[in-house]
Short mmCIF file of C-alpha atoms and ligand atoms in Angstrom, two decimals:
data_model
loop_
_atom_site.label_atom_id
_atom_site.label_comp_id
_atom_site.label_asym_id
_atom_site.label_seq_id
_atom_site.Cartn_x
_atom_site.Cartn_y
_atom_site.Cartn_z
CA MET D 1 -7.63 16.61 -9.66
CA ALA D 2 -5.21 19.88 -10.09
CA LEU D 3 -3.01 16.94 -11.59
CA SER D 4 -2.71 18.12 -15.21
CA SER D 5 0.12 20.75 -14.30
CA GLN D 6 2.13 18.92 -12.54
CA THR D 7 2.64 15.88 -13.89
CA THR D 8 4.14 14.27 -16.59
CA ALA D 9 2.83 11.92 -18.89
CA LEU D 10 5.05 10.13 -20.69
CA ALA D 11 3.46 8.73 -24.15
CA GLN D 12 4.17 5.38 -24.50
CA ILE D 13 3.61 4.67 -20.41
CA PRO D 14 -0.11 6.44 -19.65
CA ARG D 15 -0.48 7.45 -16.28
CA VAL D 16 2.69 7.81 -15.13
CA HIS D 17 3.17 10.80 -12.92
CA ILE D 18 6.44 12.17 -11.98
CA PHE D 19 7.52 15.04 -9.73
CA PRO D 20 11.02 16.65 -8.89
CA THR D 21 10.68 15.37 -4.96
CA ALA D 22 8.85 12.56 -2.95
CA GLY D 23 7.37 15.48 -1.08
CA GLU D 24 5.31 16.17 -3.97
CA ALA D 25 4.92 13.13 -5.69
CA ALA D 26 3.33 12.25 -1.77
CA ASP D 27 0.90 15.37 -2.24
CA ALA D 28 -0.84 14.30 -5.22
CA VAL D 29 -0.79 10.82 -3.68
CA ALA D 30 -3.58 12.39 -0.71
CA GLU D 31 -5.40 14.42 -3.14
CA HIS D 32 -5.82 11.35 -5.15
CA LEU D 33 -7.28 9.76 -1.49
CA LEU D 34 -8.96 12.87 -0.53
CA ALA D 35 -10.94 13.33 -3.59
CA THR D 36 -12.02 10.06 -3.97
CA VAL D 37 -13.23 10.16 -0.21
CA LYS D 38 -15.29 13.24 -1.03
CA ARG D 39 -16.77 11.53 -3.97
CA ASN D 40 -17.99 8.66 -2.16
CA PRO D 41 -17.33 9.19 1.43
CA LYS D 42 -18.00 5.49 2.27
CA SER D 43 -15.58 4.39 -0.50
CA VAL D 44 -13.41 1.35 0.37
CA LEU D 45 -9.21 2.09 0.78
CA GLY D 46 -6.29 -0.39 0.90
CA LEU D 47 -3.34 0.57 2.78
CA ALA D 48 0.17 0.46 2.66
CA THR D 49 2.50 0.69 5.64
CA GLY D 50 6.36 1.66 5.33
CA GLN D 51 8.70 4.87 5.31
CA THR D 52 7.18 5.60 1.88
CA PRO D 53 3.67 6.05 2.25
CA ARG D 54 3.79 8.33 5.83
CA HIS D 55 3.82 11.58 4.26
CA VAL D 56 0.96 10.91 2.38
CA TYR D 57 -0.79 10.14 5.96
CA ALA D 58 0.58 13.18 7.16
CA LYS D 59 -1.50 15.07 3.96
CA LEU D 60 -4.95 13.26 5.34
CA VAL D 61 -4.48 13.33 8.64
CA HIS D 62 -3.73 17.61 8.64
CA ALA D 63 -6.47 17.67 5.77
CA PHE D 64 -9.55 15.78 8.82
CA ARG D 65 -7.48 18.56 11.57
CA GLU D 66 -8.40 21.83 9.30
CA GLY D 67 -12.11 20.01 9.33
CA LYS D 68 -11.70 19.74 4.96
CA ILE D 69 -12.58 15.96 5.02
CA SER D 70 -14.27 12.70 7.41
CA PHE D 71 -13.17 9.86 7.00
CA CYS D 72 -15.93 7.94 9.75
CA ASP D 73 -17.62 6.16 6.89
CA VAL D 74 -14.39 4.89 4.86
CA GLU D 75 -13.82 1.47 5.37
CA THR D 76 -9.78 0.07 5.01
CA PHE D 77 -8.31 -2.63 4.24
CA ASN D 78 -4.44 -3.11 5.03
CA LEU D 79 -2.13 -4.92 2.88
CA ASP D 80 -0.21 -7.48 5.44
CA GLU D 81 0.86 -7.76 8.65
CA TYR D 82 4.22 -9.52 10.42
CA CYS D 83 3.42 -12.66 12.10
CA GLY D 84 4.08 -13.30 15.60
CA LEU D 85 3.27 -9.61 16.10
CA THR D 86 0.48 -7.63 18.80
CA ALA D 87 -1.24 -5.39 17.23
CA SER D 88 0.33 -3.51 20.61
CA HIS D 89 3.28 -4.48 19.20
CA PRO D 90 5.35 -1.01 18.27
CA ASP D 91 7.01 -3.12 15.04
CA SER D 92 3.51 -4.27 13.97
CA PHE D 93 2.13 -2.69 10.94
CA ALA D 94 -1.54 -2.35 12.97
CA ALA D 95 0.26 0.01 15.42
CA PHE D 96 2.33 1.49 12.21
CA MET D 97 -1.22 2.35 10.97
CA GLN D 98 -2.87 3.40 14.62
CA ARG D 99 0.58 5.86 14.96
CA GLU D 100 0.09 7.26 11.65
CA LEU D 101 -3.14 7.53 10.48
CA PHE D 102 -5.91 5.64 12.15
CA GLY D 103 -5.21 7.49 15.60
CA LEU D 104 -5.59 11.13 14.35
CA ALA D 105 -8.60 11.12 12.39
CA ASP D 106 -11.71 9.87 12.88
CA PHE D 107 -11.36 6.60 11.08
CA ASP D 108 -14.36 3.82 12.73
CA PRO D 109 -11.59 1.32 14.28
CA ARG D 110 -14.95 -1.47 13.14
CA LYS D 111 -14.09 -0.23 9.91
CA THR D 112 -10.14 -0.35 9.77
CA ASN D 113 -9.39 -3.80 8.91
CA LEU D 114 -6.62 -5.60 9.42
CA ILE D 115 -4.61 -8.61 9.66
CA ASN D 116 -3.82 -10.58 13.05
CA GLY D 117 -0.11 -11.54 12.82
CA ASP D 118 -0.64 -12.27 16.29
CA VAL D 119 -2.06 -16.08 16.42
CA GLN D 120 -1.88 -19.56 16.61
CA ASP D 121 -3.22 -20.50 13.44
CA VAL D 122 -1.61 -17.97 10.31
CA VAL D 123 -3.78 -20.49 8.01
CA ALA D 124 -7.02 -19.47 9.84
CA GLU D 125 -6.24 -15.82 10.14
CA ALA D 126 -5.24 -15.74 5.96
CA ARG D 127 -8.52 -16.92 5.58
CA ARG D 128 -10.63 -15.22 8.18
CA TYR D 129 -9.03 -11.42 5.84
CA ALA D 130 -9.53 -12.91 2.28
CA THR D 131 -13.51 -13.33 3.50
CA ARG D 132 -13.86 -10.07 4.90
CA LEU D 133 -12.14 -8.97 1.90
CA LYS D 134 -14.41 -10.48 -0.56
CA GLU D 135 -17.67 -9.55 2.09
CA SER D 136 -16.61 -5.39 1.30
CA GLY D 137 -17.00 -6.68 -2.81
CA ALA D 138 -13.94 -4.09 -4.37
CA VAL D 139 -11.49 -2.24 -3.10
CA ASP D 140 -12.02 1.19 -4.66
CA VAL D 141 -8.38 2.05 -4.13
CA GLN D 142 -5.55 0.53 -3.51
CA LEU D 143 -2.56 2.31 -2.36
CA LEU D 144 0.70 0.50 -3.07
CA GLY D 145 4.33 0.97 -1.94
CA LEU D 146 6.97 -0.55 -3.70
CA GLY D 147 9.66 -3.29 -2.71
CA THR D 148 13.36 -2.30 -4.02
CA ASN D 149 12.29 -6.56 -5.42
CA GLY D 150 9.48 -5.31 -6.87
CA HIS D 151 7.41 -6.73 -4.17
CA ILE D 152 3.76 -5.54 -4.04
CA GLY D 153 2.21 -5.81 -0.42
CA PHE D 154 4.64 -9.20 1.27
CA ASN D 155 3.80 -10.92 -2.19
CA GLU D 156 7.91 -11.54 -3.04
CA PRO D 157 9.78 -12.48 -6.17
CA GLY D 158 7.92 -15.98 -7.16
CA SER D 159 4.25 -14.64 -6.59
CA ALA D 160 1.82 -15.88 -8.86
CA SER D 161 -0.41 -13.22 -10.65
CA ASP D 162 -3.43 -15.34 -9.41
CA SER D 163 -2.43 -15.00 -5.32
CA HIS D 164 -4.83 -14.41 -2.86
CA VAL D 165 -4.38 -14.01 1.02
CA ARG D 166 -1.73 -16.41 2.05
CA VAL D 167 0.96 -17.30 4.68
CA VAL D 168 4.52 -15.94 2.97
CA ASP D 169 8.41 -16.37 3.68
CA LEU D 170 9.85 -13.23 3.20
CA ALA D 171 13.07 -12.61 1.02
CA ASP D 172 16.25 -11.67 2.27
CA GLU D 173 16.41 -8.24 0.37
CA THR D 174 12.56 -7.77 2.31
CA LEU D 175 14.40 -8.27 5.24
CA SER D 176 17.50 -6.71 4.80
CA ALA D 177 15.18 -3.31 3.33
CA ASN D 178 12.75 -2.97 6.35
CA GLN D 179 15.42 -3.63 8.97
CA PRO D 180 16.30 0.41 9.41
CA SER D 181 12.94 0.88 10.24
CA LEU D 182 12.77 -1.35 12.92
CA ILE D 183 11.73 0.19 16.24
CA GLU D 184 11.96 -2.41 19.03
CA LEU D 185 12.84 -5.64 17.45
CA THR D 186 16.49 -6.29 16.10
CA SER D 187 16.06 -8.24 13.30
CA VAL D 188 12.57 -8.74 11.13
CA PRO D 189 10.22 -11.08 11.41
CA GLU D 190 10.63 -13.70 8.55
CA ARG D 191 7.16 -14.58 7.76
CA ALA D 192 3.85 -12.13 7.15
CA ILE D 193 0.35 -12.58 5.83
CA THR D 194 0.00 -10.29 2.16
CA ILE D 195 -3.05 -10.22 0.63
CA GLY D 196 -2.28 -11.89 -2.86
CA ILE D 197 -1.51 -10.44 -6.21
CA ALA D 198 -5.41 -11.28 -7.58
CA ASP D 199 -6.65 -9.18 -4.58
CA ILE D 200 -4.43 -6.16 -5.49
CA LEU D 201 -5.78 -6.57 -8.88
CA HIS D 202 -9.66 -6.48 -8.02
CA ALA D 203 -9.37 -3.48 -6.60
CA ARG D 204 -10.84 -0.70 -8.87
CA GLU D 205 -7.89 1.54 -9.23
CA ILE D 206 -4.80 1.30 -7.71
CA VAL D 207 -2.58 4.13 -7.07
CA MET D 208 1.15 2.45 -6.81
CA LEU D 209 3.91 5.39 -4.80
CA ALA D 210 7.35 4.78 -5.32
CA THR D 211 10.22 7.26 -4.22
CA GLY D 212 13.99 7.40 -4.33
CA SER D 213 16.65 6.25 -6.17
CA ALA D 214 16.27 2.89 -3.80
CA LYS D 215 13.46 1.92 -6.35
CA ALA D 216 14.30 3.29 -9.75
CA GLY D 217 15.27 -0.41 -10.83
CA ALA D 218 12.10 -1.88 -9.51
CA VAL D 219 9.75 1.37 -11.16
CA ARG D 220 12.29 0.24 -14.72
CA ARG D 221 11.53 -3.10 -14.29
CA SER D 222 7.48 -2.78 -13.45
CA LEU D 223 6.75 -0.31 -15.81
CA ARG D 224 8.99 -1.56 -18.53
CA GLU D 225 9.49 -5.49 -18.80
CA ALA D 226 6.58 -7.40 -19.74
CA PRO D 227 4.51 -9.26 -16.12
CA SER D 228 6.43 -11.60 -14.90
CA THR D 229 6.92 -13.19 -11.12
CA ASP D 230 10.20 -12.17 -10.87
CA CYS D 231 8.81 -9.12 -10.81
CA PRO D 232 5.59 -8.85 -9.01
CA ALA D 233 4.87 -5.27 -9.44
CA SER D 234 4.77 -5.94 -13.19
CA PHE D 235 1.43 -7.60 -12.88
CA LEU D 236 0.07 -3.84 -12.09
CA GLY D 237 0.64 -3.23 -15.81
CA THR D 238 -2.37 -6.10 -16.51
CA HIS D 239 -4.73 -3.39 -14.42
CA GLN D 240 -7.03 -0.88 -16.05
CA ALA D 241 -6.53 2.21 -13.98
CA VAL D 242 -3.34 1.99 -12.35
CA HIS D 243 -1.65 5.15 -11.60
CA TRP D 244 2.17 5.73 -10.44
CA TYR D 245 3.41 8.78 -8.72
CA LEU D 246 7.07 9.11 -8.88
CA ASP D 247 9.86 11.24 -7.75
CA ASN D 248 12.28 11.82 -10.35
CA ALA D 249 14.56 9.10 -8.45
CA ALA D 250 12.55 6.99 -8.73
CA ALA D 251 11.52 7.48 -11.95
CA ALA D 252 15.38 7.83 -13.61
CA GLU D 253 15.80 4.86 -15.00
CA ILE D 254 12.59 4.67 -17.45
CA GLY D 255 14.10 6.94 -19.79
C1 LIG X 1 7.15 -3.44 2.66
C2 LIG X 1 5.32 -3.73 2.66
C3 LIG X 1 4.91 -3.13 1.57
C4 LIG X 1 5.50 -1.41 1.46
C5 LIG X 1 7.20 -1.92 1.04
C6 LIG X 1 8.26 -0.51 0.82
O1 LIG X 1 7.85 -4.26 3.28
N1 LIG X 1 4.93 -4.50 2.67
O2 LIG X 1 3.70 -2.59 1.42
O3 LIG X 1 5.36 -1.01 0.35
O4 LIG X 1 7.97 -2.56 2.02
O5 LIG X 1 8.80 -0.17 1.93
P1 LIG X 1 9.44 1.39 2.13
O6 LIG X 1 8.29 2.33 1.93
O7 LIG X 1 9.67 1.20 3.45
O8 LIG X 1 10.22 1.02 1.01
#
């Protein structure tokens, strides 16, 4: 990976890469994922939704269209899904993935694992997804975004470091933060299924992308405070191979 010339590594915080703009941070994350898939075309990727990774996915699609990469042997696991939405509902994370990535490149639908939010028995669905995750062995690279309250996936403050796939109630801050991203719904679903913090930490490598000033406080708490359930992303500090990709705005408070 050609990161060294454009990254700022903080001596006291290894693997924190800071870029002038959000676009450059996302470009570097895309390069990281592309290098992973080039090294091992059968990589298992953990994928995230939200506004932050959209540029990353656009870069992956661009590389595919230019004939530089194939994703046909890649297996993916998404982090989370709202309860109550069909995969075709525009506000579901399944639809997001189809629009932003899966439908625009050569991913094999049999290998793109998504949580089904449209089920009567959400506990059984969480169990099914946990089993699939376990069968895959381990995620090679887990891509994450960051909630303004420090959540990862939908592991809200209060989530334990040994949590696994489960049904969760979303925090008020998350309901407000995700409201502007809605396409058809008028309010954010209050429940979701998410993989747990222990599942995230089980990945061989973790890539966190956080950009914009709204994330600066959560970035500081995650990197500067001791691991605590108050800020779920702080548990990433216990992982051996986590990369933080930040723009200047998100890095503003880590000093
Ligand atoms: C969402 C998702 C997270 C995502 C985060 C940030 O609720 N569950 O996986 O990382 O919130 O979203 P955004 O990138 O839109 O700020």
